[in-house]
């Protein structure tokens, strides 16, 4: 099979042309590779150059500036995309090598040799349907010759491997007069003949009469002889007789003469497939004769002598063929290996029904007026009459119920024109047509047509047309639709039926464009009153002749009747409008005598106003076929008065070449309005609705005015005699300067009007049509009879009226300047209104400004100006660009330098880029308010504004160096910082003070600073200081300490340089401020590692234990964060005297000491004191001391318990706010606790594995802790919530939760040798992994699974996710993978859970039952297992072995506010732990004091009892 071929004609920059062909290329090709192909073809062409070829410059193939430009100006510098080009067509590409030397002329660019290989390249309109219709035309022409009683049937069957066309025509056999060879030879020789004729006649108008023009073919007598000899075979005479019979008959002209047009059976079959088999039988013959065609054989013969031969045969008819042809004759064409790709049979049926509709069903053939079926058409066994679809049926369904407007046209060649042509038959002199206008009502501009288009789109038969572009004229020739002959009509749908006098194009899809009958028919709609030059047009309606004016009047009356009955008025404008009755002259498109004239109109939300400059794009409608038209809006006309139905609307516009004084005029005099359209034009309102009407800027309008002036009449030039001879006309002045006497003057003087772009010095352009203005201007010449010599002088000089200024020279690219620098020198020329350069009279006063889309950026006053020596150029130099408004045009910095005179009538604009300057100035916003900073202080808000010298922010992306001293940079960007899109560097929350407090005893502060460097130069620096602080003891210390006692209630303070306590040294975990003291001793090991909180600069230490031995006791009190705040204290320690309690005598025997009760507070302790003797005073002092100590402890406990309650409430609130995210249950099992539970199962495999894990946990971290063994299922992942942990554990069961995960069976066997008992092992290498996609950029490598969807397309309510994705894998376990690279999630967890869905509640899970395919669980205990149909687990079950609950150290999915709450919660828990430790310490001290107090009290009571007993004894 032939591949797809792309053919390119390459225009090289040195003026050469080469051809490049590519067969089956890839979709894209690098441009450099394409250049290499061109280079090779160029080298081949240079080997045998033509002697007439001029020498060309050498091409620089090594240049890196090569690029490709296509016919539309699109540039391709990287890749050549072949989807932009059609295959089997020749495309022109232009190559550029970056050289300044370019050419516009290319040798050998056009090849005028005709191509006879029609099988290789057919016209683009020759489609599958066109080729199939060619074959059906042959069948239709055959069956039509069958008598009235014969069966007229055409059957088409389209299958993947074969296409069959069967007809019940007379058939063909082997006889000379009815040979099957005719089917083949006719088209074959006709093709060659057409090519030869076209060598002499390039006019398509002569093509349709080529049989009459045989006598002009002089260069190939043998071909002419062959063709004339084969005319009998070709059936030309028969075709001519058919054509004559098909002219002038009764409409709808159902005589299927399709003559010599089309590409014939062989071309059509080879277009549809690679091989064809033609089988035919006549009524008289008993055999079926066959003819074989093969595409390759025809292609091999297409370039050689016209001796095409092919195979054939004879056979008996099949039963199917006999059954389909009751009269015994048929022809069947079978196309094998067809080119059928995704063919929509229904659409094909609709298209064929449209083409042959009158032959399928017709109301005009029968004499009774009933619908008849002239021919039975079938496609794939379905009768086309039963097909409900297609454009014809749909259009008929939606037409108006009103009467149709019908008339006949007879076209004939005028006698004077016919006499100049060769004599021909009636077939070439006459044509007839019937025009039927069907009205489609318009509702708000479009109703019925839109329904037709919508129905066609629903049927798949739409052709991309909209209401505005709907072509409402369809043409049939001899009842056959010409699909491409679709002309434009405004208010009605027109059906034109033509006879055989009209000729179609070769593809039979349109009327021959240059045929005089076609031209006359096409012009009839809008040039009805004008007479055709070559054709007479006779009009008849209802059997009577009619004149064009009378027909137009009847048509307008019919339109008005349809308007009044069926139409609804279009939308009006914003203004009230002026009512005009009876416009001065006829307005095209307006039939009413009453119109409303408006200055504004609103269409689709857009307001159109009078005076706007518009552009109507080509193809918008009649009059806009070839090019865009530039107009000025003048008025909007709406038919009828307000409220009338059916009012049409028109736009009145003045063309570009019409002066304003010649435009339309609306005048009001004596309250009577008059409207005169004059030279303005009327266009339909649908042009706006179609989107092909656009408003334009003044620059584009002025550009078109300039072009118009170049084409406008400028000068008159008298032609010389030789020029007149070239034009084959008489007249002209002689070329000689003198003539002899008696020489007769020329009878005629021929002069031409030249456009403004014409230069008289170019002699080669004198007769060029584009330099001759086609105009209706009248010219006259006056002469003196006595004149002996004619002298013609013409000098054209430029106008003195300044038209515009123009930038001279070529600025490469868009200039880019930095603010504060100077713009490149500029040269400006002055042009007149016709574009001619004129000198400056003097140095003009100019203004220079920097402009942009957001306004003026700067008025520039620093520049130099001057004129060149010839005064043709204004030199503007040293333009200093200064502006402080560049932030308005960030980030592209697009601007325009505008230079204009003071009056501002003309100007020159130079697009440019103005970049901001470098970094001379930086400001910090807001400035740091604290003059002296505290250590740990974080600068929460600081933005460095990076400005140039003129106040513009620096361009995004500039990199600077951030230097810090005493600060720490908190983010990951480090010291290299880049300017952001706002021209700033945001340091908010980035700088943290790391320098400590200064010492009070030092005279200097501790400096901190940050600075910015650019190009190793410091451009900004801010210096700050830290505060001075000192730690001191506010309470009084004893002179010495007793060994084994406590140093109690020591008060520490942090003071500033003035000696005042600093209340800012306050522990506030919520704000991130942690201030506490630690007590360490060098001489005694303090067991209580407790931090004491600093509150508002103070901290009280309840007690410090003194060592039991004497000597000196040294301890250090230090701030937990700032080591410079520390105090070293040394006190002497003495041993306490040993005194037995029962030997103490109380000196206070006179006091009353009550017994110690349950309450041992200070008040109770004081009540114990009774008058005793002086020798018992020491024992009483001890009781008072311990009582006071107990009281202090109780007060301290009261404060600490209150603080604990506050912290607990704070933590509880944070936990409540985290509940929606974490959804924690009552108790959360950590990984450590699960390890302990597993270890308690002695001698199990899981327990042994956990012990191994602990033994290796203290060593260097590894990916796994035993060769090939990765761990237990329960320990290889964590989950976010306790509920999820327990429900997933229940789903798996304890056996699977405690399963050992290993790499392979070998590793499992090695581990199992030392284990007694049975245990479950999961080998990753044996698991079938998940092979789908993973979530892009997810560090957890989660599986990309589609969310479940209900039948309505929504995700079920309460769906949380898939269980396999809700297991979080620790960082060290992310490296575990199989030999194929699959990790734990793709293997282990996908094997355990599959696509198990997790829902919030059981209700949500039940509602989603329809989309649960692999099971589901809910957080409140519901479980659905797919393998257990109808079984659902509900309720709760407490599993001992669950997944640990925790967060990943690399988890980044939490929202910032959740992360913040989590950090606050952790800090609160630390505070709670701290306060609990303090409470435990104070409670222990209180209990110690209480024990000692009880002991002292007991001794004291005993002493008192002894004293009382002693006194009693004394008495």
PDB file of N, CA, C and O in Angstrom, residues 174 280 287-292 312-317:
ATOM      1  N   UNK A 174     -20.557  -8.772 -24.320  1.00  0.00           N
ATOM      2  CA  UNK A 174     -19.336  -8.728 -25.120  1.00  0.00           C
ATOM      3  C   UNK A 174     -19.563  -8.166 -26.512  1.00  0.00           C
ATOM      4  O   UNK A 174     -18.620  -8.114 -27.319  1.00  0.00           O
ATOM      5  N   UNK A 280     -21.727  -7.886 -15.252  1.00  0.00           N
ATOM      6  CA  UNK A 280     -22.911  -7.366 -15.939  1.00  0.00           C
ATOM      7  C   UNK A 280     -23.514  -8.454 -16.816  1.00  0.00           C
ATOM      8  O   UNK A 280     -22.805  -9.308 -17.375  1.00  0.00           O
ATOM      9  N   UNK A 287     -24.799 -15.472 -19.940  1.00  0.00           N
ATOM     10  CA  UNK A 287     -23.615 -15.403 -19.097  1.00  0.00           C
ATOM     11  C   UNK A 287     -23.459 -14.017 -18.486  1.00  0.00           C
ATOM     12  O   UNK A 287     -23.953 -13.017 -19.006  1.00  0.00           O
ATOM     13  N   UNK A 288     -22.741 -14.021 -17.400  1.00  0.00           N
ATOM     14  CA  UNK A 288     -22.347 -12.766 -16.735  1.00  0.00           C
ATOM     15  C   UNK A 288     -20.911 -12.466 -17.138  1.00  0.00           C
ATOM     16  O   UNK A 288     -20.021 -13.326 -16.992  1.00  0.00           O
ATOM     17  N   UNK A 289     -20.672 -11.295 -17.693  1.00  0.00           N
ATOM     18  CA  UNK A 289     -19.337 -10.891 -18.114  1.00  0.00           C
ATOM     19  C   UNK A 289     -18.701 -10.055 -16.999  1.00  0.00           C
ATOM     20  O   UNK A 289     -19.363  -9.203 -16.394  1.00  0.00           O
ATOM     21  N   UNK A 290     -17.414 -10.327 -16.732  1.00  0.00           N
ATOM     22  CA  UNK A 290     -16.718  -9.650 -15.634  1.00  0.00           C
ATOM     23  C   UNK A 290     -15.527  -8.874 -16.158  1.00  0.00           C
ATOM     24  O   UNK A 290     -14.927  -9.241 -17.185  1.00  0.00           O
ATOM     25  N   UNK A 291     -15.178  -7.829 -15.462  1.00  0.00           N
ATOM     26  CA  UNK A 291     -14.033  -6.968 -15.788  1.00  0.00           C
ATOM     27  C   UNK A 291     -13.310  -6.658 -14.488  1.00  0.00           C
ATOM     28  O   UNK A 291     -13.955  -6.294 -13.491  1.00  0.00           O
ATOM     29  N   UNK A 292     -11.969  -6.819 -14.482  1.00  0.00           N
ATOM     30  CA  UNK A 292     -11.189  -6.660 -13.260  1.00  0.00           C
ATOM     31  C   UNK A 292     -10.325  -5.404 -13.359  1.00  0.00           C
ATOM     32  O   UNK A 292      -9.719  -5.137 -14.404  1.00  0.00           O
ATOM     33  N   UNK A 312     -10.514 -10.089 -17.463  1.00  0.00           N
ATOM     34  CA  UNK A 312     -11.956 -10.238 -17.488  1.00  0.00           C
ATOM     35  C   UNK A 312     -12.340 -11.701 -17.472  1.00  0.00           C
ATOM     36  O   UNK A 312     -11.500 -12.590 -17.305  1.00  0.00           O
ATOM     37  N   UNK A 313     -13.664 -12.014 -17.651  1.00  0.00           N
ATOM     38  CA  UNK A 313     -14.103 -13.397 -17.656  1.00  0.00           C
ATOM     39  C   UNK A 313     -15.596 -13.527 -17.863  1.00  0.00           C
ATOM     40  O   UNK A 313     -16.315 -12.531 -18.053  1.00  0.00           O
ATOM     41  N   UNK A 314     -16.061 -14.757 -17.867  1.00  0.00           N
ATOM     42  CA  UNK A 314     -17.479 -15.076 -17.989  1.00  0.00           C
ATOM     43  C   UNK A 314     -17.847 -16.109 -16.926  1.00  0.00           C
ATOM     44  O   UNK A 314     -17.029 -16.941 -16.551  1.00  0.00           O
ATOM     45  N   UNK A 315     -19.107 -16.028 -16.471  1.00  0.00           N
ATOM     46  CA  UNK A 315     -19.590 -16.973 -15.477  1.00  0.00           C
ATOM     47  C   UNK A 315     -21.102 -17.019 -15.534  1.00  0.00           C
ATOM     48  O   UNK A 315     -21.746 -16.216 -16.209  1.00  0.00           O
ATOM     49  N   UNK A 316     -21.705 -17.983 -14.813  1.00  0.00           N
ATOM     50  CA  UNK A 316     -23.160 -18.077 -14.707  1.00  0.00           C
ATOM     51  C   UNK A 316     -23.663 -17.132 -13.620  1.00  0.00           C
ATOM     52  O   UNK A 316     -22.971 -16.885 -12.632  1.00  0.00           O
ATOM     53  N   UNK A 317     -24.867 -16.609 -13.789  1.00  0.00           N
ATOM     54  CA  UNK A 317     -25.405 -15.732 -12.731  1.00  0.00           C
ATOM     55  C   UNK A 317     -25.735 -16.526 -11.476  1.00  0.00           C
ATOM     56  O   UNK A 317     -26.117 -17.707 -11.546  1.00  0.00           O
TER      57      UNK A 317
END
